[in-house]
mmCIF file of C-alpha atoms in Angstrom:
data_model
loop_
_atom_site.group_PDB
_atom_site.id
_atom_site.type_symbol
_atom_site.label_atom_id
_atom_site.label_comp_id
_atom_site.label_asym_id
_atom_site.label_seq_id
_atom_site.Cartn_x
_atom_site.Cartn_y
_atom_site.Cartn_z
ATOM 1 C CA UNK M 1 -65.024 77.601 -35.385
ATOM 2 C CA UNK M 2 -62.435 79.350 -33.677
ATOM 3 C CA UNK M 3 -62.437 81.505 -30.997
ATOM 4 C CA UNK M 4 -59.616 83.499 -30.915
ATOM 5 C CA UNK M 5 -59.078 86.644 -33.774
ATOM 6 C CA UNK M 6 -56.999 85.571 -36.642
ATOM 7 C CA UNK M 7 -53.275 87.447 -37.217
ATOM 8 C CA UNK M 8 -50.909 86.748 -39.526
ATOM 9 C CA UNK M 9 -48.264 85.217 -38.249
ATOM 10 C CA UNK M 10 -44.873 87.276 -37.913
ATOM 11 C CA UNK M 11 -47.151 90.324 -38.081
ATOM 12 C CA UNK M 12 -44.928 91.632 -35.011
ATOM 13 C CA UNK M 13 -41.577 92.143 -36.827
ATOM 14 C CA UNK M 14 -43.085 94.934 -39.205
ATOM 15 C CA UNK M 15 -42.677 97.659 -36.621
ATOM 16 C CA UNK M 16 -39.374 96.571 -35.668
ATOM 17 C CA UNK M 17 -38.007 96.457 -39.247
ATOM 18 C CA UNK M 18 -39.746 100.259 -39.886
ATOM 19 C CA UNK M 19 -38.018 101.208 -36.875
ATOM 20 C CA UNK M 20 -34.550 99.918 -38.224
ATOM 21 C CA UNK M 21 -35.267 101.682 -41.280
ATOM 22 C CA UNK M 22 -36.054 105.233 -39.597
ATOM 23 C CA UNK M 23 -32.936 104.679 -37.407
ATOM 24 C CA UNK M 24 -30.879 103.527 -40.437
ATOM 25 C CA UNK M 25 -31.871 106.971 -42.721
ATOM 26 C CA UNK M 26 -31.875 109.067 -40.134
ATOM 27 C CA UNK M 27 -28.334 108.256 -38.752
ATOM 28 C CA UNK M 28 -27.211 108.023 -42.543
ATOM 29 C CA UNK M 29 -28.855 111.538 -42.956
ATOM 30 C CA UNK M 30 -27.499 112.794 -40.269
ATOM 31 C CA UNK M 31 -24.121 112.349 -40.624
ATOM 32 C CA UNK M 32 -23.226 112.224 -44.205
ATOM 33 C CA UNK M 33 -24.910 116.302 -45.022
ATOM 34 C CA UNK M 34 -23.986 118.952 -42.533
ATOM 35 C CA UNK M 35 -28.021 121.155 -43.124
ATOM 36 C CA UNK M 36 -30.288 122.070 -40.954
ATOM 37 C CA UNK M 37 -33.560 121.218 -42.675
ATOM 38 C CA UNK M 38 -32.064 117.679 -43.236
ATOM 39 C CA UNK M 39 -31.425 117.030 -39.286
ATOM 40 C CA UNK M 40 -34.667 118.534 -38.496
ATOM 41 C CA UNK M 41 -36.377 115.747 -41.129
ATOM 42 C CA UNK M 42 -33.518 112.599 -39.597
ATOM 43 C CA UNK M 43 -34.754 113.800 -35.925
ATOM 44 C CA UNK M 44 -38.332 113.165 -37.414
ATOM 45 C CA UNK M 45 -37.472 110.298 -38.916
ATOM 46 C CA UNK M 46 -36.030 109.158 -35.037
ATOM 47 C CA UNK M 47 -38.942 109.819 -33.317
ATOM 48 C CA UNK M 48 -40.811 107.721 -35.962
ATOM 49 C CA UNK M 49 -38.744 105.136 -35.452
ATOM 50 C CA UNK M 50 -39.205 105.626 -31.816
ATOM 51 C CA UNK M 51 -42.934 104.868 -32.315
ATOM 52 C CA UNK M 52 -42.575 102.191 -34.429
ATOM 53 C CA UNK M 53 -40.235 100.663 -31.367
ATOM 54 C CA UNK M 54 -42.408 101.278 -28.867
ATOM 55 C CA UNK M 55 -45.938 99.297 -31.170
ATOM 56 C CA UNK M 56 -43.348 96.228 -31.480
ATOM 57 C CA UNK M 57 -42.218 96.974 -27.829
ATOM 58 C CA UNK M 58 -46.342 96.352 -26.643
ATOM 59 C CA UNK M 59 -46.774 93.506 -29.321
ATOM 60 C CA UNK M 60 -44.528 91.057 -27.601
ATOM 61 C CA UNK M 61 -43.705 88.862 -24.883
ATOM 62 C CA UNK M 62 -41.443 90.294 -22.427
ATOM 63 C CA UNK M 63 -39.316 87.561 -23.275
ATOM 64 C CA UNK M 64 -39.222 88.396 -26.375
ATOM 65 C CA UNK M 65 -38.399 91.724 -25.994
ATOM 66 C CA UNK M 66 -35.139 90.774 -24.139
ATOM 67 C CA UNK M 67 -34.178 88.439 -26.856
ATOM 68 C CA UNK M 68 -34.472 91.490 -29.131
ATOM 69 C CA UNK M 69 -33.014 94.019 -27.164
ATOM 70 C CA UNK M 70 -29.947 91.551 -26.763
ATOM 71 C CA UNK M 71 -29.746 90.250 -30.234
ATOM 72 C CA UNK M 72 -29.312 93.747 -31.378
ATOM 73 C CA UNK M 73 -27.070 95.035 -28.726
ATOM 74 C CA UNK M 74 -24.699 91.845 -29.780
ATOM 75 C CA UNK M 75 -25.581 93.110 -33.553
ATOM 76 C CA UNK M 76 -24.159 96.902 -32.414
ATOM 77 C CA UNK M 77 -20.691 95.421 -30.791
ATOM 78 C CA UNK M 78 -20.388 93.476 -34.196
ATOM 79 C CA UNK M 79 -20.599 96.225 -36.289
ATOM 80 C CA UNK M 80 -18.764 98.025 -34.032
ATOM 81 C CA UNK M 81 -15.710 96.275 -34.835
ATOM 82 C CA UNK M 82 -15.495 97.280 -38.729
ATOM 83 C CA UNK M 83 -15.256 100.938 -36.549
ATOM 84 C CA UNK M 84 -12.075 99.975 -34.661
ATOM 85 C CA UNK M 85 -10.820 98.873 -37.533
ATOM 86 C CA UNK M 86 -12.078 102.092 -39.444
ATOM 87 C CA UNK M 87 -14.751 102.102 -41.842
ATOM 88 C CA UNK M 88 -12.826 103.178 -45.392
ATOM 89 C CA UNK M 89 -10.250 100.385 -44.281
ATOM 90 C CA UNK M 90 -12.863 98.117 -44.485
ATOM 91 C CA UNK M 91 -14.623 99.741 -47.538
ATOM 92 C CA UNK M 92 -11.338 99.052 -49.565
ATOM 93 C CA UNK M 93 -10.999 96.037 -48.528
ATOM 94 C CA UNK M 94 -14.432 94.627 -49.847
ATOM 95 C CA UNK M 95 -15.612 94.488 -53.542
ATOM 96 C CA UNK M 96 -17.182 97.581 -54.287
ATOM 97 C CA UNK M 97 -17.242 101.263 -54.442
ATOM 98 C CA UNK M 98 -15.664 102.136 -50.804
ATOM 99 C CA UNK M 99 -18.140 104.602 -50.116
ATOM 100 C CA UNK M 100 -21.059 102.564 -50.361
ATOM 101 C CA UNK M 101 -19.729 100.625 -47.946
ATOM 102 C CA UNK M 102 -18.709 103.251 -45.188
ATOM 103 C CA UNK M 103 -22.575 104.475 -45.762
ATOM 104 C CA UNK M 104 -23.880 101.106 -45.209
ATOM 105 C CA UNK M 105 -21.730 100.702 -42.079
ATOM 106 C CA UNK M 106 -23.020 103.920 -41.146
ATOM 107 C CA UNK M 107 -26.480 102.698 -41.570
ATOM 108 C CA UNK M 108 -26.161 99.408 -39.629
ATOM 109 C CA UNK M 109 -24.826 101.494 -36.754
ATOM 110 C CA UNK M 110 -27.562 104.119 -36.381
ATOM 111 C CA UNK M 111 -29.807 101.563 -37.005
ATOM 112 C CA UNK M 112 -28.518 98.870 -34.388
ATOM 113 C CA UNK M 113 -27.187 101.240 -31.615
ATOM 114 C CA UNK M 114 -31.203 103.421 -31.485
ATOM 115 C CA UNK M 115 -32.762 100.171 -31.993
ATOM 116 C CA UNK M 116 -31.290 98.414 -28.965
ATOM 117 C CA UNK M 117 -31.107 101.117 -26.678
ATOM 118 C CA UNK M 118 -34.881 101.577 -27.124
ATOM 119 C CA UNK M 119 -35.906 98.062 -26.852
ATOM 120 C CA UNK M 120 -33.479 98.098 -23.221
ATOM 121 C CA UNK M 121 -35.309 101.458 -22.567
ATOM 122 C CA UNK M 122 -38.691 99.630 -23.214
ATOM 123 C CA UNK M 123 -38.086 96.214 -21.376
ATOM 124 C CA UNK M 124 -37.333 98.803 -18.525
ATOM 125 C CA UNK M 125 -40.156 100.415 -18.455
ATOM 126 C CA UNK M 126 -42.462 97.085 -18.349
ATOM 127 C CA UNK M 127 -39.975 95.686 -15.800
ATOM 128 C CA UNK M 128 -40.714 98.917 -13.564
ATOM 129 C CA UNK M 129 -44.220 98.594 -14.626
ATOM 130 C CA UNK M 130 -44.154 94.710 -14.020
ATOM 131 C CA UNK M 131 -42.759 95.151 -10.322
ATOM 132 C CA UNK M 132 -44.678 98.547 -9.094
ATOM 133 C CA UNK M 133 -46.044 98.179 -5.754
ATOM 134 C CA UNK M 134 -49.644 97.890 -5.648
ATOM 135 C CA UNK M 135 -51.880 100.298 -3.798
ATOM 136 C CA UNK M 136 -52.503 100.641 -0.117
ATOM 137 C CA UNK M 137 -55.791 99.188 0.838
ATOM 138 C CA UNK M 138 -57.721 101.218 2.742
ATOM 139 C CA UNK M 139 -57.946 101.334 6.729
ATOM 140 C CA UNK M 140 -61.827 100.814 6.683
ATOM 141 C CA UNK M 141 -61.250 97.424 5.508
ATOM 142 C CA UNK M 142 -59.114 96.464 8.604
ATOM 143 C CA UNK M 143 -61.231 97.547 10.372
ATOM 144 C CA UNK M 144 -64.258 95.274 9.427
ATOM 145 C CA UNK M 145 -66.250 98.246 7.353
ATOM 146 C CA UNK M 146 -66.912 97.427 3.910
ATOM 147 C CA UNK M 147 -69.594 99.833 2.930
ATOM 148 C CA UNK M 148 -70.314 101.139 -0.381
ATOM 149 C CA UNK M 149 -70.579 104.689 0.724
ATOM 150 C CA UNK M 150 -68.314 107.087 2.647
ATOM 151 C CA UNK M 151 -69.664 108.681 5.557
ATOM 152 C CA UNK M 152 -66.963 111.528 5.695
#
């Protein structure tokens, strides 16, 4: 009989890939229809995403975490380079309506740049948290008086 709680395995990466998909609509949403009821649902659809980061952000190692946070950052600069070279140029250039590629592009972008500047923003805040100076003790306890009770 085991002793430990039984979770699937990979059970981690389902926040992280509902994240992408927030970040990936949103951005997509965003930029492709110029309305004000539609940013106000993509800058819900952000902060969703944002929570969704943050659950995958306390389910992992903090290894793991910085293998994530790098991996998509090196995902961003990637897809960053169909940008230089400009997105319908690249659309054209692929089998395919065009457009469905510059919104895919689009997509991958939103999706990669929000994603890895909230798992840095993340592995920041449990480095801070990791390395936060612990409290002072207090001066009855150099001095030899360890009672329960204060006499002040």
């Amino acid at each position: 009989m085991h002793d430990v709680i039984p979770t699937r395995h990979g059970s981690e990466r389902a926040p992280l890939a509902a994240a992408l998909g927030c970040f990936a609509v949103a951005g997509v949403a965003n930029v492709t229809v110029d309305h004000v009821a539609l940013t106000i649902g993509a800058t819900g659809l952000a902060v969703g995403g944002v929570a969704c980061l943050a659950r995958y952000a306390q389910s992992v190692t903090r290894k793991r975490l910085a293998v994530t946070a790098l991996g998509l950052w090196l995902s961003f600069l990637g897809v960053a380079v169909a940008h230089a070279v400009g997105l319908e140029t690249v659309g054209s250039s692929l089998p395919g309506p065009a457009r469905v590629t510059v919104v895919g592009l689009t997509a991958i972008t939103w999706a990669t740049l929000l994603a890895a500047a909230g798992t840095t923003i993340f592995l920041g805040f449990r480095e801070y948290g990791a390395s936060a100076p612990a409290e002072e003790p207090d001066e009855q306890v150099f001095d030899g008086e360890t009672t329960d009770y204060s006499t002040r």
